[in-house]
Amino acid sequence: MTSLNSTYFYNITSLADGSYVAKFWCNDTSNNINNLEQVDFSIDTTPPSLTIYSPENTTYSSNNINLNVGSSSTDIDTWWYNLNSGANTTFTPNITITASPGNNIITIYANDSS
């Protein structure tokens, strides 16, 4: 491969979850080799597992609902919920939210930092 001031891409789609090191170097026609460059990266395609402790799928007599969730994943960096497909709201587990009388749907999301 001969080139000057070019960019090259190499796409690998079959890597499993884990930690990797990519190493790069180049040489010229006189076989002079540059310093080795490397990039450490990891692949994590496993979503965090969530547990909803409350609310339960039941009828409440109050509009104030305790939202308590947890995860076996230790690297959750952000939690969100939305009420009845409204705007996503960031939260820290074990908060109280206010819902309107009637049926309500709470959707919970979590993002792990890996």
N, CA, C and O atoms as a DFTB+ gen file, in Angstrom:
456 C
 N C O
     1  1       0.849      -1.152       0.000
     2  2       0.000       0.000       0.000
     3  2       0.906       1.229       0.000
     4  3       1.746       1.367       0.889
     5  1       0.760       2.096      -0.945
     6  2       1.549       3.314      -1.029
     7  2       0.609       4.504      -1.000
     8  3      -0.359       4.569      -1.757
     9  1       0.913       5.452      -0.106
    10  2       0.044       6.614      -0.014
    11  2       0.734       7.707       0.770
    12  3       1.662       7.453       1.537
    13  1       0.275       8.911       0.572
    14  2       0.784      10.064       1.295
    15  2      -0.415      10.865       1.772
    16  3      -1.320      11.164       0.992
    17  1      -0.421      11.213       3.056
    18  2      -1.507      12.015       3.634
    19  2      -2.878      11.394       3.388
    20  3      -3.802      12.078       2.948
    21  1      -3.007      10.129       3.664
    22  2      -4.270       9.429       3.450
    23  2      -4.827       8.919       4.768
    24  3      -4.116       8.811       5.767
    25  1      -6.087       8.615       4.746
    26  2      -6.772       8.028       5.887
    27  2      -7.229       6.634       5.494
    28  3      -7.734       6.422       4.392
    29  1      -7.051       5.696       6.396
    30  2      -7.452       4.321       6.134
    31  2      -8.443       3.859       7.196
    32  3      -8.361       4.264       8.355
    33  1      -9.360       3.025       6.795
    34  2     -10.353       2.468       7.698
    35  2     -10.297       0.952       7.613
    36  3     -10.107       0.375       6.543
    37  1     -10.465       0.332       8.753
    38  2     -10.573      -1.114       8.798
    39  2     -11.703      -1.429       9.768
    40  3     -11.609      -1.114      10.954
    41  1     -12.740      -2.032       9.285
    42  2     -13.934      -2.269      10.082
    43  2     -14.005      -3.737      10.490
    44  3     -14.003      -4.632       9.646
    45  1     -14.067      -3.965      11.800
    46  2     -14.212      -5.318      12.329
    47  2     -15.562      -5.379      13.038
    48  3     -15.804      -4.623      13.979
    49  1     -16.429      -6.264      12.598
    50  2     -17.771      -6.332      13.184
    51  2     -17.991      -7.570      14.036
    52  3     -19.082      -7.757      14.574
    53  1     -16.994      -8.407      14.168
    54  2     -17.211      -9.684      14.852
    55  2     -16.546      -9.769      16.225
    56  3     -16.385     -10.870      16.750
    57  1     -16.160      -8.650      16.816
    58  2     -15.525      -8.706      18.127
    59  2     -16.565      -8.947      19.218
    60  3     -17.634      -8.336      19.217
    61  1     -16.243      -9.831      20.134
    62  2     -17.122     -10.117      21.270
    63  2     -16.913      -9.064      22.358
    64  3     -15.956      -8.292      22.303
    65  1     -17.800      -9.036      23.334
    66  2     -17.619      -8.144      24.471
    67  2     -16.270      -8.424      25.126
    68  3     -15.859      -9.578      25.249
    69  1     -15.592      -7.371      25.540
    70  2     -14.303      -7.524      26.197
    71  2     -13.422      -6.310      25.982
    72  3     -13.849      -5.319      25.390
    73  1     -12.195      -6.390      26.463
    74  2     -11.207      -5.316      26.330
    75  2     -10.239      -5.648      25.209
    76  3      -9.849      -6.801      25.026
    77  1      -9.858      -4.626      24.465
    78  2      -8.990      -4.812      23.301
    79  2      -7.950      -3.702      23.231
    80  3      -8.107      -2.633      23.822
    81  1      -6.888      -3.987      22.492
    82  2      -5.848      -3.009      22.189
    83  2      -5.647      -3.020      20.681
    84  3      -5.403      -4.073      20.092
    85  1      -5.749      -1.854      20.057
    86  2      -5.453      -1.723      18.626
    87  2      -4.108      -1.009      18.509
    88  3      -3.912       0.054      19.099
    89  1      -3.191      -1.588      17.753
    90  2      -1.853      -1.019      17.585
    91  2      -1.660      -0.597      16.138
    92  3      -2.071      -1.299      15.214
    93  1      -1.027       0.562      15.951
    94  2      -0.854       1.134      14.619
    95  2       0.588       1.580      14.421
    96  3       1.219       2.122      15.328
    97  1       1.089       1.342      13.231
    98  2       2.383       1.853      12.833
    99  2       2.402       1.936      11.320
   100  3       1.548       1.361      10.644
   101  1       3.359       2.641      10.804
   102  2       3.523       2.703       9.349
   103  2       5.011       2.822       9.039
   104  3       5.828       3.131       9.907
   105  1       5.331       2.570       7.794
   106  2       6.721       2.721       7.370
   107  2       6.749       3.351       5.979
   108  3       5.770       3.318       5.232
   109  1       7.900       3.920       5.666
   110  2       8.049       4.542       4.345
   111  2       8.834       3.605       3.426
   112  3       9.160       2.480       3.805
   113  1       9.132       4.080       2.221
   114  2       9.818       3.231       1.238
   115  2      11.247       2.904       1.652
   116  3      11.840       1.961       1.129
   117  1      11.807       3.671       2.585
   118  2      13.143       3.363       3.107
   119  2      13.066       2.444       4.321
   120  3      14.069       2.181       4.984
   121  1      11.866       1.963       4.597
   122  2      11.599       1.070       5.718
   123  2      11.809       1.727       7.078
   124  3      12.097       1.046       8.062
   125  1      11.664       3.056       7.134
   126  2      11.658       3.763       8.411
   127  2      10.272       3.577       9.029
   128  3       9.255       3.831       8.383
   129  1      10.245       3.139      10.268
   130  2       8.976       2.853      10.942
   131  2       8.745       3.900      12.022
   132  3       9.651       4.228      12.788
   133  1       7.519       4.422      12.073
   134  2       7.198       5.415      13.099
   135  2       7.056       4.745      14.457
   136  3       7.089       3.520      14.571
   137  1       6.898       5.576      15.489
   138  2       6.631       5.043      16.822
   139  2       5.269       4.366      16.828
   140  3       4.323       4.838      16.198
   141  1       5.185       3.285      17.528
   142  2       3.936       2.543      17.654
   143  2       2.905       3.392      18.393
   144  3       3.206       3.974      19.435
   145  1       1.713       3.460      17.864
   146  2       0.585       4.113      18.528
   147  2      -0.415       3.026      18.885
   148  3      -0.598       2.071      18.131
   149  1      -1.060       3.171      20.034
   150  2      -2.062       2.176      20.395
   151  2      -3.257       2.845      21.050
   152  3      -3.150       3.912      21.653
   153  1      -4.400       2.184      20.914
   154  2      -5.653       2.640      21.501
   155  2      -6.252       1.473      22.272
   156  3      -6.425       0.385      21.722
   157  1      -6.567       1.697      23.541
   158  2      -7.251       0.694      24.354
   159  2      -8.747       0.988      24.299
   160  3      -9.157       2.139      24.451
   161  1      -9.562      -0.039      24.085
   162  2     -11.007       0.165      24.060
   163  2     -11.705      -1.102      24.525
   164  3     -11.117      -2.182      24.558
   165  1     -12.958      -0.946      24.878
   166  2     -13.747      -2.106      25.294
   167  2     -15.085      -2.095      24.578
   168  3     -15.575      -1.049      24.152
   169  1     -15.662      -3.274      24.455
   170  2     -16.972      -3.453      23.843
   171  2     -17.882      -4.069      24.897
   172  3     -17.554      -5.087      25.506
   173  1     -19.026      -3.434      25.098
   174  2     -20.014      -3.943      26.050
   175  2     -21.385      -3.778      25.419
   176  3     -21.919      -2.670      25.369
   177  1     -21.955      -4.866      24.941
   178  2     -23.272      -4.819      24.306
   179  2     -24.366      -5.352      25.223
   180  3     -25.519      -5.483      24.814
   181  1     -23.998      -5.660      26.467
   182  2     -24.969      -6.204      27.406
   183  2     -25.665      -5.064      28.140
   184  3     -25.008      -4.293      28.839
   185  1     -26.979      -4.945      27.994
   186  2     -27.680      -3.874      28.705
   187  2     -27.732      -4.167      30.201
   188  3     -27.664      -5.326      30.610
   189  1     -27.853      -3.124      31.016
   190  2     -27.969      -3.369      32.453
   191  2     -29.299      -4.052      32.779
   192  3     -30.302      -3.827      32.102
   193  1     -29.298      -4.878      33.808
   194  2     -30.547      -5.501      34.257
   195  2     -31.152      -4.623      35.351
   196  3     -30.439      -4.133      36.227
   197  1     -32.457      -4.431      35.295
   198  2     -33.142      -3.550      36.235
   199  2     -34.125      -4.341      37.078
   200  3     -34.700      -5.330      36.624
   201  1     -34.307      -3.894      38.306
   202  2     -35.331      -4.437      39.185
   203  2     -36.196      -3.281      39.659
   204  3     -35.680      -2.278      40.151
   205  1     -37.510      -3.415      39.514
   206  2     -38.436      -2.397      39.999
   207  2     -39.007      -2.903      41.321
   208  3     -39.752      -3.883      41.355
   209  1     -38.646      -2.217      42.416
   210  2     -39.153      -2.581      43.733
   211  2     -40.516      -1.941      43.982
   212  3     -41.407      -2.558      44.566
   213  1     -40.664      -0.708      43.534
   214  2     -41.955      -0.032      43.612
   215  2     -41.969       1.068      42.553
   216  3     -40.924       1.657      42.278
   217  1     -43.099       1.356      41.963
   218  2     -44.415       0.902      42.382
   219  2     -44.700      -0.514      41.893
   220  3     -44.084      -1.006      40.948
   221  1     -45.635      -1.138      42.556
   222  2     -46.116      -2.441      42.120
   223  2     -47.277      -2.235      41.158
   224  3     -47.845      -1.145      41.087
   225  1     -47.622      -3.260      40.436
   226  2     -48.735      -3.191      39.492
   227  2     -50.037      -3.359      40.282
   228  3     -50.621      -4.442      40.325
   229  1     -50.473      -2.262      40.902
   230  2     -51.641      -2.307      41.781
   231  2     -52.311      -0.940      41.796
   232  3     -51.880      -0.029      41.089
   233  1     -53.352      -0.792      42.591
   234  2     -54.059       0.478      42.736
   235  2     -53.548       1.189      43.980
   236  3     -53.393       0.577      45.036
   237  1     -53.285       2.491      43.848
   238  2     -52.811       3.307      44.963
   239  2     -53.883       4.321      45.333
   240  3     -54.622       4.795      44.470
   241  1     -53.964       4.647      46.594
   242  2     -54.954       5.619      47.056
   243  2     -54.385       7.030      47.111
   244  3     -55.094       7.967      47.479
   245  1     -53.130       7.193      46.754
   246  2     -52.475       8.498      46.772
   247  2     -51.886       8.787      45.401
   248  3     -51.532       7.871      44.659
   249  1     -51.784      10.068      45.073
   250  2     -51.130      10.460      43.818
   251  2     -49.612      10.423      43.941
   252  3     -48.912      10.455      42.929
   253  1     -49.093      10.355      45.167
   254  2     -47.652      10.302      45.395
   255  2     -47.206       8.846      45.361
   256  3     -47.633       8.032      46.180
   257  1     -46.350       8.534      44.410
   258  2     -45.918       7.160      44.171
   259  2     -44.412       7.062      44.399
   260  3     -43.637       7.842      43.843
   261  1     -44.008       6.095      45.222
   262  2     -42.584       5.862      45.445
   263  2     -42.011       5.123      44.237
   264  3     -42.536       4.088      43.828
   265  1     -40.937       5.659      43.673
   266  2     -40.257       5.043      42.532
   267  2     -38.911       4.540      43.035
   268  3     -37.967       5.313      43.198
   269  1     -38.834       3.240      43.279
   270  2     -37.616       2.642      43.811
   271  2     -37.179       1.508      42.893
   272  3     -37.901       0.528      42.709
   273  1     -35.997       1.653      42.324
   274  2     -35.452       0.679      41.380
   275  2     -34.023       0.353      41.766
   276  3     -33.404       1.062      42.558
   277  1     -33.512      -0.713      41.206
   278  2     -32.131      -1.089      41.441
   279  2     -31.603      -1.878      40.263
   280  3     -32.333      -2.201      39.326
   281  1     -30.321      -2.181      40.332
   282  2     -29.682      -2.937      39.265
   283  2     -28.552      -3.768      39.836
   284  3     -27.873      -3.355      40.777
   285  1     -28.356      -4.941      39.261
   286  2     -27.196      -5.747      39.633
   287  2     -25.933      -5.206      38.974
   288  3     -24.823      -5.577      39.357
   289  1     -26.097      -4.332      37.986
   290  2     -24.950      -3.684      37.342
   291  2     -24.419      -2.605      38.274
   292  3     -25.187      -1.808      38.812
   293  1     -23.120      -2.582      38.463
   294  2     -22.523      -1.615      39.386
   295  2     -22.135      -0.315      38.705
   296  3     -21.686       0.620      39.368
   297  1     -22.300      -0.241      37.398
   298  2     -21.817       0.937      36.680
   299  2     -22.939       1.756      36.039
   300  3     -22.736       2.353      34.981
   301  1     -24.126       1.793      36.667
   302  2     -25.208       2.643      36.165
   303  2     -24.800       4.090      36.410
   304  3     -24.532       4.477      37.547
   305  1     -24.753       4.892      35.346
   306  2     -24.391       6.295      35.535
   307  2     -25.580       7.239      35.401
   308  3     -25.505       8.378      35.862
   309  1     -26.668       6.803      34.785
   310  2     -27.840       7.661      34.637
   311  2     -29.108       6.820      34.667
   312  3     -29.185       5.760      34.047
   313  1     -30.098       7.312      35.400
   314  2     -31.446       6.728      35.431
   315  2     -32.417       7.756      34.873
   316  3     -32.275       8.949      35.138
   317  1     -33.419       7.299      34.093
   318  2     -34.488       8.158      33.590
   319  2     -35.814       7.457      33.802
   320  3     -35.886       6.229      33.851
   321  1     -36.856       8.252      33.926
   322  2     -38.208       7.696      33.862
   323  2     -39.066       8.650      33.052
   324  3     -38.753       9.835      32.936
   325  1     -40.143       8.131      32.497
   326  2     -41.176       9.009      31.965
   327  2     -42.516       8.477      32.426
   328  3     -42.707       7.275      32.613
   329  1     -43.426       9.397      32.602
   330  2     -44.761       9.081      33.076
   331  2     -45.727       9.295      31.931
   332  3     -45.850      10.407      31.416
   333  1     -46.415       8.234      31.529
   334  2     -47.414       8.303      30.458
   335  2     -46.835       8.859      29.157
   336  3     -47.456       9.694      28.499
   337  1     -45.647       8.391      28.796
   338  2     -44.953       8.786      27.556
   339  2     -44.597      10.260      27.520
   340  3     -44.425      10.832      26.443
   341  1     -44.486      10.881      28.686
   342  2     -44.066      12.279      28.758
   343  2     -42.561      12.396      28.585
   344  3     -41.900      11.468      28.118
   345  1     -42.040      13.537      28.964
   346  2     -40.604      13.796      28.830
   347  2     -39.810      12.887      29.766
   348  3     -40.255      12.574      30.870
   349  1     -38.634      12.470      29.311
   350  2     -37.739      11.699      30.170
   351  2     -37.189      12.610      31.258
   352  3     -36.803      13.749      30.994
   353  1     -37.158      12.098      32.481
   354  2     -36.676      12.851      33.633
   355  2     -35.587      12.036      34.306
   356  3     -35.800      10.868      34.631
   357  1     -34.418      12.636      34.519
   358  2     -33.361      11.921      35.241
   359  2     -33.736      11.859      36.720
   360  3     -34.393      12.757      37.246
   361  1     -33.310      10.788      37.377
   362  2     -33.627      10.643      38.797
   363  2     -32.609       9.748      39.471
   364  3     -31.848       9.028      38.824
   365  1     -32.620       9.818      40.785
   366  2     -31.860       8.910      41.628
   367  2     -32.863       7.943      42.240
   368  3     -33.897       8.387      42.740
   369  1     -32.603       6.648      42.222
   370  2     -33.580       5.686      42.743
   371  2     -34.066       6.029      44.152
   372  3     -33.354       6.625      44.960
   373  1     -35.292       5.632      44.403
   374  2     -36.012       5.841      45.655
   375  2     -36.444       7.295      45.818
   376  3     -36.067       7.971      46.776
   377  1     -37.238       7.755      44.864
   378  2     -37.824       9.091      44.927
   379  2     -39.342       8.945      44.928
   380  3     -39.873       7.859      44.695
   381  1     -40.024      10.042      45.190
   382  2     -41.480      10.071      45.114
   383  2     -41.878      10.933      43.932
   384  3     -41.403      12.060      43.791
   385  1     -42.751      10.406      43.081
   386  2     -43.272      11.169      41.952
   387  2     -44.774      11.334      42.142
   388  3     -45.410      10.584      42.883
   389  1     -45.326      12.328      41.461
   390  2     -46.759      12.585      41.552
   391  2     -47.424      12.183      40.250
   392  3     -47.035      12.640      39.175
   393  1     -48.430      11.325      40.354
   394  2     -49.170      10.847      39.190
   395  2     -50.609      11.344      39.281
   396  3     -51.116      11.615      40.370
   397  1     -51.252      11.459      38.140
   398  2     -52.660      11.855      38.096
   399  2     -53.537      10.668      38.479
   400  3     -53.124       9.519      38.322
   401  1     -54.747      10.936      38.980
   402  2     -55.675       9.834      39.243
   403  2     -55.963       9.062      37.955
   404  3     -55.996       9.652      36.875
   405  1     -56.167       7.768      38.061
   406  2     -56.439       6.930      36.900
   407  2     -55.261       6.036      36.592
   408  3     -54.329       5.923      37.388
   409  1     -55.305       5.400      35.432
   410  2     -54.217       4.514      35.015
   411  2     -53.010       5.330      34.585
   412  3     -53.150       6.334      33.886
   413  1     -51.837       4.905      35.000
   414  2     -50.583       5.567      34.650
   415  2     -49.571       4.516      34.231
   416  3     -49.581       3.390      34.728
   417  1     -48.705       4.896      33.315
   418  2     -47.620       4.019      32.873
   419  2     -46.302       4.726      33.142
   420  3     -46.069       5.836      32.664
   421  1     -45.442       4.068      33.914
   422  2     -44.106       4.592      34.197
   423  2     -43.113       3.734      33.425
   424  3     -43.106       2.510      33.558
   425  1     -42.277       4.378      32.621
   426  2     -41.232       3.688      31.871
   427  2     -39.889       4.093      32.463
   428  3     -39.636       5.277      32.687
   429  1     -39.028       3.110      32.717
   430  2     -37.741       3.361      33.362
   431  2     -36.616       2.926      32.434
   432  3     -36.680       1.872      31.802
   433  1     -35.583       3.765      32.369
   434  2     -34.391       3.486      31.566
   435  2     -33.158       3.628      32.456
   436  3     -33.163       4.385      33.426
   437  1     -32.108       2.894      32.113
   438  2     -30.827       3.034      32.805
   439  2     -29.713       2.947      31.778
   440  3     -29.818       2.216      30.792
   441  1     -28.655       3.692      32.014
   442  2     -27.476       3.651      31.148
   443  2     -26.279       3.251      31.986
   444  3     -26.009       3.864      33.019
   445  1     -25.556       2.222      31.546
   446  2     -24.332       1.872      32.258
   447  2     -23.157       2.579      31.601
   448  3     -23.178       2.883      30.408
   449  1     -22.140       2.832      32.400
   450  2     -21.015       3.641      31.931
   451  2     -19.972       2.844      31.176
   452  3     -18.955       3.401      30.762
   453  1     -20.198       1.560      30.988
   454  2     -19.193       0.787      30.251
   455  2     -19.431       0.854      28.764
   456  3     -18.679       0.260      27.991
